[in-house]
Amino acid sequence: MLFSFIFSSFLLALSPGPDNLYLTALTSKSGKFSGVSFLIGLLIGCLIHTILLAFGLNTLIIQNEMIFKFIKYVGVTYLIFLSYGVYRTENSYDKFEDYKPSENFFRNLKKGIFMNLFNPKVFLFFALFFPNFLFSEILSFKVQILILGLLFILITFIVFGLIIIFSDFVHRNFSKNKNFKIFAKYFNISVLMLIALLIFFSENNITLIY
């Protein structure tokens, strides 16, 4: 089961989705430092989701319609806020480069964490995907979920790290081009709004029984 989980996780990380699309957009626009800090935020979010699932809190959140909707609407509002912030910037990278490295790091780190934790589809994904790959009759559910979560984080780090390398190559070779700056800006906005729409129309129509 572990091999099947690893293989499935690689396929999921490679398939186009909101997280890797935004990582591509952000890194192409602002460089690898921004991409890496955002990725670390995503991975922290994945670790939190893993812990919530292992201790049964993920299930409680999904089964409570009020909490689920609260997470959904906060997530949508946050993404619209980010989109507006990108729209307000000029078609250059100067504003982003004015941030000190530490400020830029924590700015994108928080973005990665918040985008992960305020996306109810991620709660559903962890609750539906991970329990299918329990691999031991000796280890407890909690321990197995933590192991699967760490494997998932490692695989995501490897695949998304390759995406950062490719996107940084694009950034270094095209970031001075005026047309590319405009394209990168609106691609960034488009991805954020796409994620917001996906979250807004997400429905909690499952019942989880472990």
Coordinates of C-alpha atoms in Angstrom, one line a residue:
M1 CA 0.0 0.0 0.0
L2 CA 2.9 2.4 0.7
F3 CA 4.2 2.0 -2.9
S4 CA 0.7 2.7 -4.2
F5 CA 0.4 5.8 -2.0
I6 CA 3.8 7.1 -3.1
F7 CA 2.9 6.6 -6.8
S8 CA -0.5 8.2 -6.4
S9 CA 1.0 11.1 -4.5
F10 CA 3.6 11.7 -7.3
L11 CA 0.8 11.8 -9.9
L12 CA -1.3 14.2 -7.8
A13 CA 1.7 16.5 -7.3
L14 CA 2.5 16.5 -11.0
S15 CA -1.1 17.0 -12.2
P16 CA -2.1 20.6 -12.8
G17 CA -3.8 22.0 -9.8
P18 CA -4.3 25.3 -7.9
D19 CA -1.2 24.9 -5.7
N20 CA 1.3 24.1 -8.4
L21 CA -0.2 26.6 -10.8
Y22 CA 0.1 29.4 -8.2
L23 CA 3.6 28.3 -7.3
T24 CA 4.5 28.5 -11.0
A25 CA 2.9 32.0 -11.3
L26 CA 4.5 33.3 -8.1
T27 CA 8.0 32.0 -8.9
S28 CA 7.9 33.2 -12.5
K29 CA 6.9 36.6 -11.3
S30 CA 9.1 37.0 -8.2
G31 CA 11.8 34.4 -8.3
K32 CA 12.8 31.2 -6.5
F33 CA 13.1 32.8 -3.0
S34 CA 9.4 33.7 -3.1
G35 CA 8.6 30.3 -4.5
V36 CA 10.5 28.4 -1.8
S37 CA 9.0 30.4 1.0
F38 CA 5.5 29.8 -0.4
L39 CA 6.2 26.1 -0.7
I40 CA 7.4 25.9 2.9
G41 CA 4.1 27.5 3.9
L42 CA 2.2 24.9 1.9
L43 CA 4.1 22.1 3.5
I44 CA 3.4 23.5 7.0
G45 CA -0.2 23.5 6.0
C46 CA 0.0 19.9 4.9
L47 CA 1.6 19.0 8.2
I48 CA -1.2 20.7 10.1
H49 CA -3.9 18.9 8.0
T50 CA -2.1 15.6 8.7
I51 CA -2.2 16.2 12.5
L52 CA -5.8 17.2 12.3
L53 CA -6.7 14.0 10.5
A54 CA -4.6 11.8 12.7
F55 CA -6.4 13.1 15.8
G56 CA -9.9 13.1 14.3
L57 CA -10.3 16.9 14.2
N58 CA -10.4 16.9 10.4
T59 CA -13.5 14.8 10.5
L60 CA -15.2 17.1 13.0
I61 CA -14.5 20.2 10.8
I62 CA -15.9 18.5 7.7
Q63 CA -19.0 17.3 9.5
N64 CA -19.8 20.7 11.1
E65 CA -21.4 22.7 8.3
M66 CA -20.9 26.0 10.0
I67 CA -17.2 25.6 10.4
F68 CA -16.9 24.3 6.9
K69 CA -18.6 27.3 5.5
F70 CA -16.6 29.7 7.7
I71 CA -13.4 28.2 6.3
K72 CA -14.7 28.4 2.8
Y73 CA -15.8 32.1 2.9
V74 CA -12.6 33.2 4.8
G75 CA -10.5 31.4 2.1
V76 CA -12.4 33.1 -0.8
T77 CA -12.1 36.5 0.9
Y78 CA -8.4 36.1 1.5
L79 CA -7.8 35.1 -2.1
I80 CA -9.7 38.1 -3.4
F81 CA -7.7 40.3 -1.1
L82 CA -4.5 38.8 -2.5
S83 CA -5.7 39.3 -6.1
Y84 CA -6.5 42.9 -5.4
G85 CA -3.0 43.4 -3.9
V86 CA -1.4 42.0 -7.1
Y87 CA -3.7 44.2 -9.3
R88 CA -2.7 47.3 -7.4
T89 CA 1.0 46.7 -8.1
E90 CA 2.7 48.2 -11.1
N91 CA 3.8 46.0 -14.0
S92 CA 7.3 45.6 -12.4
Y93 CA 8.9 43.7 -9.6
D94 CA 10.3 46.7 -7.9
K95 CA 7.6 46.7 -5.1
F96 CA 8.3 43.1 -4.3
E97 CA 12.1 43.6 -4.4
D98 CA 11.8 46.5 -1.9
Y99 CA 10.9 44.0 0.8
K100 CA 13.8 42.8 3.0
P101 CA 14.5 39.1 2.5
S102 CA 13.1 38.2 5.9
E103 CA 9.9 40.2 5.2
N104 CA 9.5 38.6 1.8
F105 CA 10.0 35.1 3.3
F106 CA 7.4 35.5 6.0
R107 CA 5.0 37.2 3.7
N108 CA 5.0 34.3 1.3
L109 CA 5.2 31.7 4.1
K110 CA 2.0 33.0 5.6
K111 CA 0.4 33.1 2.2
G112 CA 1.2 29.4 1.7
I113 CA -0.1 28.4 5.1
F114 CA -3.3 30.4 4.8
M115 CA -4.1 29.3 1.3
N116 CA -3.7 25.7 2.5
L117 CA -5.7 26.0 5.7
F118 CA -8.5 28.1 4.4
N119 CA -9.3 25.7 1.5
P120 CA -12.0 23.3 2.5
K121 CA -11.2 21.1 -0.5
V122 CA -7.9 20.3 1.2
F123 CA -9.7 19.1 4.3
L124 CA -11.9 16.9 2.1
F125 CA -8.8 15.6 0.2
F126 CA -6.9 14.5 3.3
A127 CA -10.0 12.9 4.8
L128 CA -10.9 10.9 1.6
F129 CA -7.4 10.1 0.2
F130 CA -5.2 9.1 3.2
P131 CA -7.4 6.4 4.8
N132 CA -7.4 4.4 1.6
F133 CA -3.7 3.6 2.1
L134 CA -3.6 2.4 5.6
F135 CA -0.8 -0.3 5.5
S136 CA -0.5 -2.0 8.9
E137 CA -2.7 -4.0 11.2
I138 CA -0.2 -3.4 14.1
L139 CA 0.3 0.4 13.9
S140 CA -2.5 2.6 15.1
F141 CA -4.6 4.8 12.7
K142 CA -2.9 7.9 14.2
V143 CA 0.7 6.6 13.5
Q144 CA -0.1 5.4 10.0
I145 CA -1.7 8.8 9.1
L146 CA 1.3 10.7 10.4
I147 CA 3.7 8.4 8.3
L148 CA 1.6 8.9 5.2
G149 CA 1.5 12.6 5.8
L150 CA 5.3 12.9 6.1
L151 CA 5.7 10.9 2.9
F152 CA 3.2 13.1 1.1
I153 CA 5.1 16.2 2.3
L154 CA 8.4 14.8 1.1
I155 CA 6.9 14.0 -2.3
T156 CA 5.3 17.4 -2.6
F157 CA 8.6 19.0 -1.7
I158 CA 10.5 17.1 -4.4
V159 CA 7.9 17.7 -7.2
F160 CA 7.2 21.3 -6.3
G161 CA 10.9 22.0 -5.9
L162 CA 11.4 21.0 -9.6
I163 CA 8.5 23.3 -10.5
I164 CA 10.4 26.2 -8.7
I165 CA 13.6 25.4 -10.6
F166 CA 11.8 25.6 -13.9
S167 CA 9.8 28.7 -13.0
D168 CA 12.9 30.5 -11.7
F169 CA 14.6 29.8 -15.0
V170 CA 11.6 31.6 -16.7
H171 CA 11.9 34.4 -14.2
R172 CA 15.6 35.0 -14.7
N173 CA 15.3 35.0 -18.5
F174 CA 12.1 36.9 -19.0
S175 CA 11.5 39.1 -16.0
K176 CA 12.9 42.2 -17.6
N177 CA 10.6 41.9 -20.5
K178 CA 7.7 44.4 -20.2
N179 CA 5.2 42.1 -21.9
F180 CA 6.2 39.2 -19.7
K181 CA 5.7 41.4 -16.6
I182 CA 2.2 42.2 -17.7
F183 CA 1.5 38.5 -18.5
A184 CA 2.9 37.3 -15.2
K185 CA 0.9 39.9 -13.2
Y186 CA -2.5 38.9 -14.7
F187 CA -1.6 35.2 -14.8
N188 CA -1.0 35.5 -11.0
I189 CA -4.4 37.2 -10.6
S190 CA -6.2 34.7 -12.8
V191 CA -4.8 31.7 -10.8
L192 CA -5.8 33.3 -7.5
M193 CA -9.3 34.0 -8.7
L194 CA -9.6 30.4 -10.1
I195 CA -8.7 29.0 -6.7
A196 CA -11.3 31.4 -5.1
L197 CA -14.0 30.1 -7.5
L198 CA -13.1 26.5 -6.9
I199 CA -13.3 27.1 -3.1
F200 CA -16.6 29.1 -3.4
F201 CA -18.3 26.3 -5.3
S202 CA -16.9 23.5 -3.1
E203 CA -19.7 21.5 -1.4
N204 CA -19.5 19.4 1.8
N205 CA -21.7 16.6 0.7
I206 CA -19.9 13.6 2.2
T207 CA -20.3 11.6 5.4
L208 CA -17.1 10.3 7.0
I209 CA -17.1 7.2 9.2
Y210 CA -13.9 5.7 10.5

